[in-house]
Coordinates of C-alpha atoms in Angstrom, one line a residue:
X1 CA 114.8 69.0 127.5
X2 CA 112.2 71.6 127.0
X3 CA 112.0 72.8 123.4
X4 CA 112.1 76.6 123.2
X5 CA 111.2 77.9 119.8
X6 CA 112.8 80.8 118.0
X7 CA 109.7 82.9 118.4
X8 CA 111.6 84.6 121.2
X9 CA 114.9 84.4 119.3
X10 CA 116.9 87.6 119.8
X11 CA 119.3 88.2 117.0
X12 CA 122.9 87.6 118.0
X13 CA 125.5 90.3 118.1
X14 CA 128.4 88.1 117.1
X15 CA 131.4 90.3 116.3
X16 CA 134.8 88.7 116.5
X17 CA 136.4 90.2 119.5
X18 CA 136.4 90.0 123.3
X19 CA 133.4 92.3 124.0
X20 CA 130.2 90.5 124.9
X21 CA 127.3 91.9 122.8
X22 CA 123.7 91.8 123.5
X23 CA 121.5 89.9 121.0
X24 CA 119.0 92.1 119.2
X25 CA 115.8 90.6 117.9
X26 CA 114.2 91.4 114.6
X27 CA 110.6 90.4 114.1
X28 CA 110.6 88.7 110.8
X29 CA 107.9 87.1 108.8
X30 CA 107.9 83.3 108.6
X31 CA 108.6 81.7 105.3
X32 CA 105.5 80.0 104.0
X33 CA 107.1 77.5 101.6
X34 CA 106.4 73.9 102.6
X35 CA 109.4 71.6 103.3
X36 CA 109.7 68.4 101.2
X37 CA 111.0 65.1 102.4
X38 CA 114.4 64.4 100.6
X39 CA 115.3 61.0 102.1
X40 CA 115.1 58.7 105.1
X41 CA 118.2 57.2 106.7
X42 CA 117.4 53.5 106.9
X43 CA 120.9 52.3 107.9
X44 CA 120.7 50.7 111.3
X45 CA 124.1 52.0 112.2
X46 CA 122.8 55.6 112.1
X47 CA 120.4 55.5 115.0
X48 CA 121.0 58.9 116.6
X49 CA 121.9 61.4 113.8
X50 CA 123.0 64.5 115.7
X51 CA 124.4 66.6 113.0
X52 CA 124.6 67.1 109.2
X53 CA 127.2 68.8 107.0
X54 CA 127.4 69.0 103.2
X55 CA 130.4 67.5 101.5
X56 CA 132.7 69.9 99.7
X57 CA 134.3 67.2 97.6
X58 CA 131.3 65.0 96.6
X59 CA 128.1 66.3 95.1
X60 CA 125.0 64.9 96.8
X61 CA 126.8 63.7 99.9
X62 CA 126.2 64.8 103.5
X63 CA 128.2 63.7 106.5
X64 CA 126.5 62.8 109.8
X65 CA 127.5 61.5 113.2
X66 CA 125.7 59.7 116.0
X67 CA 125.0 61.2 119.4
X68 CA 126.7 60.1 122.6
X69 CA 127.5 56.4 123.0
X70 CA 128.9 55.8 119.5
X71 CA 132.5 55.4 118.6
X72 CA 134.5 57.9 116.6
X73 CA 133.1 57.6 113.1
X74 CA 131.5 59.6 110.4
X75 CA 128.9 58.4 107.9
X76 CA 128.6 59.7 104.3
X77 CA 125.0 59.6 103.1
X78 CA 123.6 60.3 99.6
X79 CA 120.4 62.0 98.6
X80 CA 118.6 58.6 98.7
X81 CA 119.5 58.1 102.4
X82 CA 122.0 55.3 101.7
X83 CA 125.3 55.2 103.6
X84 CA 128.1 55.4 100.9
X85 CA 131.1 55.5 103.2
X86 CA 132.1 55.2 106.9
X87 CA 135.2 57.0 108.2
X88 CA 136.5 55.7 111.5
X89 CA 139.2 57.4 113.6
X90 CA 140.7 56.2 116.8
X91 CA 139.8 59.0 119.2
X92 CA 138.4 58.8 122.7
X93 CA 135.2 60.7 122.1
X94 CA 132.6 61.3 124.8
X95 CA 129.6 63.1 123.4
X96 CA 129.8 64.0 119.8
X97 CA 127.0 66.5 118.9
X98 CA 127.9 68.4 115.8
X99 CA 129.7 68.2 112.5
X100 CA 130.9 70.7 109.9
X101 CA 133.0 70.8 106.7
X102 CA 135.1 73.8 105.6
X103 CA 135.8 74.9 102.0
X104 CA 139.0 72.8 101.9
X105 CA 137.1 69.6 102.6
X106 CA 138.2 69.3 106.2
X107 CA 135.6 67.6 108.4
X108 CA 135.2 68.9 112.0
X109 CA 133.7 66.5 114.5
X110 CA 132.6 68.4 117.7
X111 CA 132.8 66.4 120.9
X112 CA 131.0 69.2 122.9
X113 CA 128.0 67.6 124.6
X114 CA 128.0 68.0 128.4
X115 CA 124.5 67.5 129.8
X116 CA 125.7 67.6 133.4
X117 CA 128.1 70.5 132.8
X118 CA 131.1 68.7 134.3
X119 CA 133.7 68.8 131.6
X120 CA 136.8 70.9 132.0
X121 CA 137.5 70.9 128.3
X122 CA 135.7 70.1 125.0
X123 CA 137.3 68.7 121.9
X124 CA 137.1 69.2 118.2
X125 CA 138.6 66.5 115.9
X126 CA 139.4 67.1 112.2
X127 CA 139.8 64.6 109.4
X128 CA 140.1 65.1 105.6
X129 CA 137.4 64.1 103.2
X130 CA 138.6 60.9 101.6
X131 CA 140.1 60.7 98.1
X132 CA 137.6 57.9 97.4
X133 CA 134.1 57.6 98.8
X134 CA 134.7 54.2 100.5
X135 CA 134.9 52.9 104.0
X136 CA 138.1 53.7 105.9
X137 CA 138.9 52.2 109.3
X138 CA 141.8 54.2 110.6
X139 CA 141.7 57.8 109.4
X140 CA 144.4 60.2 110.7
X141 CA 142.9 63.0 112.8
X142 CA 143.9 66.1 114.7
X143 CA 142.6 67.1 118.1
X144 CA 141.9 70.6 119.4
X145 CA 141.0 71.3 123.1
X146 CA 138.9 74.2 124.2
X147 CA 137.8 75.6 127.5
X148 CA 135.0 78.1 128.4
X149 CA 135.9 81.2 130.4
X150 CA 133.0 80.9 132.7
X151 CA 132.7 77.1 133.5
X152 CA 131.4 74.1 131.8
X153 CA 128.5 74.2 129.4
X154 CA 126.4 71.8 127.3
X155 CA 126.6 72.6 123.6
X156 CA 125.3 71.0 120.3
X157 CA 126.3 73.6 117.8
X158 CA 129.6 74.2 116.0
X159 CA 129.9 76.9 113.4
X160 CA 132.9 77.2 111.0
X161 CA 133.2 80.6 109.3
X162 CA 133.8 79.8 105.6
X163 CA 136.4 82.5 104.9
X164 CA 138.5 82.4 108.0
X165 CA 137.7 78.9 109.3
X166 CA 137.3 80.3 112.7
X167 CA 135.2 78.2 115.1
X168 CA 132.2 79.3 117.1
X169 CA 130.3 77.3 119.7
X170 CA 126.7 77.9 120.7
X171 CA 125.7 76.6 124.1
X172 CA 122.4 75.0 124.8
X173 CA 120.1 75.8 127.7
X174 CA 116.5 74.9 128.4
X175 CA 115.8 78.2 130.1
X176 CA 117.2 81.7 129.9
X177 CA 120.0 82.4 127.4
X178 CA 122.9 80.5 126.3
X179 CA 126.1 81.9 124.9
X180 CA 128.1 82.2 121.6
X181 CA 131.8 81.6 122.1
X182 CA 134.6 82.2 119.7
X183 CA 137.8 80.2 119.4
X184 CA 141.0 82.0 118.8
X185 CA 141.6 83.1 115.2
X186 CA 144.2 80.3 114.9
X187 CA 143.4 77.4 117.1
X188 CA 146.4 75.5 118.4
X189 CA 146.9 71.8 118.9
X190 CA 149.3 72.6 121.8
X191 CA 147.6 73.0 125.1
X192 CA 144.0 74.3 125.6
X193 CA 142.5 77.1 123.5
X194 CA 140.6 79.6 125.6
X195 CA 137.2 80.5 124.2
X196 CA 135.8 84.1 124.4
X197 CA 132.1 84.8 125.0
X198 CA 131.0 87.3 122.3
X199 CA 127.3 87.2 122.7
X200 CA 124.3 85.8 124.4
X201 CA 122.4 83.1 122.6
X202 CA 118.7 82.0 122.5
X203 CA 117.7 78.9 124.5
X204 CA 117.2 75.5 122.9
X205 CA 119.7 75.7 120.0
X206 CA 120.4 72.2 118.8
X207 CA 122.5 72.9 115.6
X208 CA 123.6 75.6 113.2
X209 CA 125.5 76.2 110.0
X210 CA 127.1 79.0 108.1
X211 CA 125.7 79.5 104.6
X212 CA 128.3 79.3 101.8
X213 CA 128.6 83.1 101.4
X214 CA 129.5 83.5 105.1
X215 CA 127.0 86.3 105.5
X216 CA 124.3 84.3 107.1
X217 CA 123.9 81.6 109.7
X218 CA 121.0 79.2 110.1
X219 CA 120.3 78.2 113.7
X220 CA 117.7 75.6 114.8
X221 CA 115.8 74.4 117.8
X222 CA 113.7 71.2 118.1
X223 CA 110.8 72.8 116.2
X224 CA 112.0 75.7 114.0
X225 CA 114.9 77.4 112.3
X226 CA 116.0 81.0 111.9
X227 CA 118.2 82.9 109.5
X228 CA 120.7 85.2 111.2
X229 CA 122.5 88.0 109.3
X230 CA 126.2 87.8 110.3
X231 CA 128.2 91.0 110.8
X232 CA 129.0 93.6 113.4
X233 CA 125.6 93.2 114.9
X234 CA 124.1 90.0 113.5
X235 CA 120.4 89.6 114.0
X236 CA 117.5 87.3 113.1
X237 CA 116.0 88.3 109.9
X238 CA 113.5 85.4 109.3
X239 CA 112.3 82.2 110.8
X240 CA 110.2 79.2 109.8
X241 CA 108.7 76.1 111.5
X242 CA 110.6 72.9 110.8
X243 CA 108.7 69.7 109.9
X244 CA 110.2 67.5 112.6
X245 CA 109.8 67.2 116.3
X246 CA 113.1 66.6 118.3
X247 CA 115.0 68.3 115.5
X248 CA 118.7 67.8 115.9
X249 CA 120.4 68.8 112.7
X250 CA 120.6 71.4 110.0
X251 CA 123.0 71.5 106.9
X252 CA 123.4 73.5 103.7
X253 CA 121.1 72.0 101.1
X254 CA 121.6 71.0 97.4
X255 CA 120.9 74.6 96.3
X256 CA 123.6 76.2 98.5
X257 CA 122.4 79.4 100.2
X258 CA 118.9 78.9 99.0
X259 CA 118.0 75.8 101.0
X260 CA 118.9 73.7 104.0
X261 CA 118.4 70.2 105.2
X262 CA 116.8 69.5 108.6
X263 CA 116.9 66.1 110.3
X264 CA 116.1 64.4 113.6
X265 CA 117.6 61.6 115.6
X266 CA 116.4 58.1 116.0
X267 CA 116.3 55.1 113.6
X268 CA 114.8 55.6 110.2
X269 CA 115.0 59.3 110.6
X270 CA 113.7 61.5 107.8
X271 CA 115.6 64.4 106.3
X272 CA 113.7 67.3 104.8
X273 CA 114.7 70.0 102.4
X274 CA 113.3 73.5 103.0
X275 CA 114.1 77.0 101.8
X276 CA 116.3 79.2 103.9
X277 CA 113.9 81.5 105.7
X278 CA 114.0 84.9 104.1
X279 CA 112.7 88.2 105.2
X280 CA 109.6 89.3 103.2
X281 CA 110.1 92.5 101.4
X282 CA 108.5 95.4 103.3
X283 CA 105.2 96.4 101.9
X284 CA 105.6 99.6 99.9
X285 CA 103.0 102.2 100.6
X286 CA 100.7 103.0 97.7
X287 CA 101.9 106.0 95.8
X288 CA 99.7 109.0 96.5
X289 CA 99.8 111.6 93.8
X290 CA 101.1 114.9 95.0
X291 CA 98.3 117.3 94.9
X292 CA 98.8 119.9 92.2
X293 CA 98.4 123.5 93.3
X294 CA 95.3 125.1 91.9
X295 CA 96.0 127.2 88.9
X296 CA 96.2 130.9 89.7
X297 CA 93.1 132.8 88.6
X298 CA 94.5 135.6 86.5
X299 CA 91.1 136.9 85.3
X300 CA 89.6 140.0 87.0
X301 CA 86.9 139.0 89.5
X302 CA 83.5 139.7 88.3
X303 CA 82.0 142.8 89.8
X304 CA 79.1 142.4 92.1
X305 CA 76.3 144.8 91.0
X306 CA 73.7 143.7 93.6
X307 CA 74.5 146.6 96.0
X308 CA 74.3 149.1 93.3
X309 CA 71.0 147.9 92.1
X310 CA 69.6 148.0 95.6
X311 CA 70.7 151.6 96.1
X312 CA 69.2 152.6 92.7
X313 CA 66.0 150.7 93.5
X314 CA 65.7 152.4 96.9
X315 CA 66.2 155.8 95.3
X316 CA 63.5 155.2 92.6
X317 CA 61.1 153.9 95.3
X318 CA 61.7 157.1 97.3
X319 CA 61.2 159.3 94.3
X320 CA 58.0 157.6 93.4
X321 CA 56.7 158.0 97.0
X322 CA 57.7 161.7 96.9
X323 CA 55.9 162.3 93.5
X324 CA 52.8 160.5 94.6
X325 CA 52.4 161.8 98.1
X326 CA 54.0 165.3 98.0
X327 CA 51.5 167.1 95.8
X328 CA 48.4 166.1 97.8
X329 CA 50.0 167.0 101.0
X330 CA 50.9 170.5 99.6
X331 CA 47.3 171.1 98.5
X332 CA 46.0 170.0 101.8
X333 CA 48.2 172.5 103.5
X334 CA 47.1 175.2 101.1
X335 CA 43.5 174.4 101.7
X336 CA 43.9 174.6 105.5
X337 CA 45.7 177.9 105.1
X338 CA 43.0 179.3 102.9
X339 CA 40.3 178.2 105.4
X340 CA 42.2 179.8 108.2
X341 CA 42.5 183.1 106.3
X342 CA 38.8 183.1 105.6
X343 CA 37.9 182.6 109.2
X344 CA 40.3 185.3 110.3
X345 CA 39.4 187.8 107.5
X346 CA 42.8 187.9 106.0
X347 CA 43.3 188.0 102.3
X348 CA 44.9 185.0 100.9
X349 CA 48.5 185.5 100.0
X350 CA 49.6 185.5 96.4
X351 CA 52.2 183.1 95.3
X352 CA 54.7 186.0 95.1
X353 CA 53.9 187.9 98.2
X354 CA 55.6 187.3 101.5
X355 CA 53.5 186.8 104.6
X356 CA 54.0 189.6 107.1
X357 CA 53.5 189.2 110.7
X358 CA 50.7 191.6 112.0
X359 CA 51.8 194.3 114.2

């Protein structure tokens, strides 16, 4: 099946209720921390690990199941990869794909695989975590039947909400979008429980788990994982590449909400521990000092005396020209008048006499 990464993952609107919500994507920065190999499952009985779930009762134990073709059994594996207990129950399983454990230590085995989309119902079996971590061959179980409202679907993901223990199924498609379906708030062992589609899902989802606080879900594809904020409008807040090809499982890690385990199917499959992808804090803009207003100039502006000195200078220049040029000009006029009087025979006028016009 084509592996479709979460690079196109649209966050899932997953409210509890009948309305189908669109999934809104949030571009989140990938988490750079490198995964580390925690253990390898070397037990030949575990040849197609298709799910992981952290034990609530035993520290350092994870439960796993084989993919289709195996009988109804669950393996308890420690942090060294050794099988510490095998729990067998006599149920007619078809294609077990996922496993989960609630806060009370109830193990949920999801018989939900349907590659050809031909099943009328899917089943979930529950068994209790054992009082002792030893093999048990005939564990009592409970069975719950479920039916999709829009026909058969293939699925590999079962989510158990920690607080309410409500079940959610995420269908798997190679192209387009799958769906997220909610079981009734109280699933019944009588008859078939009708599922309700509450949101579209990204393609290629192979497993998922709630984190312990119930506020986030981690979903995975063959090649990467994504953290989904769970609420009225859950959405993808971060994602990171997983270290394994053909990735099939994801479970809460040793550090609770801070890390997850990711595994793959096949013999001698490795299990890695990696941080839960977290959104990088948004870069804060550098603080720019608020410019201070310029201090008001309370002093009287200096007077500009240039114009005044220009006027004074011009006046002095005119005065000098007048003094220098006027007297010679007056004498010249007087000389011309005297010469004219001489030629005409008129007596030169005195400075106090007034010229009379001849009759």
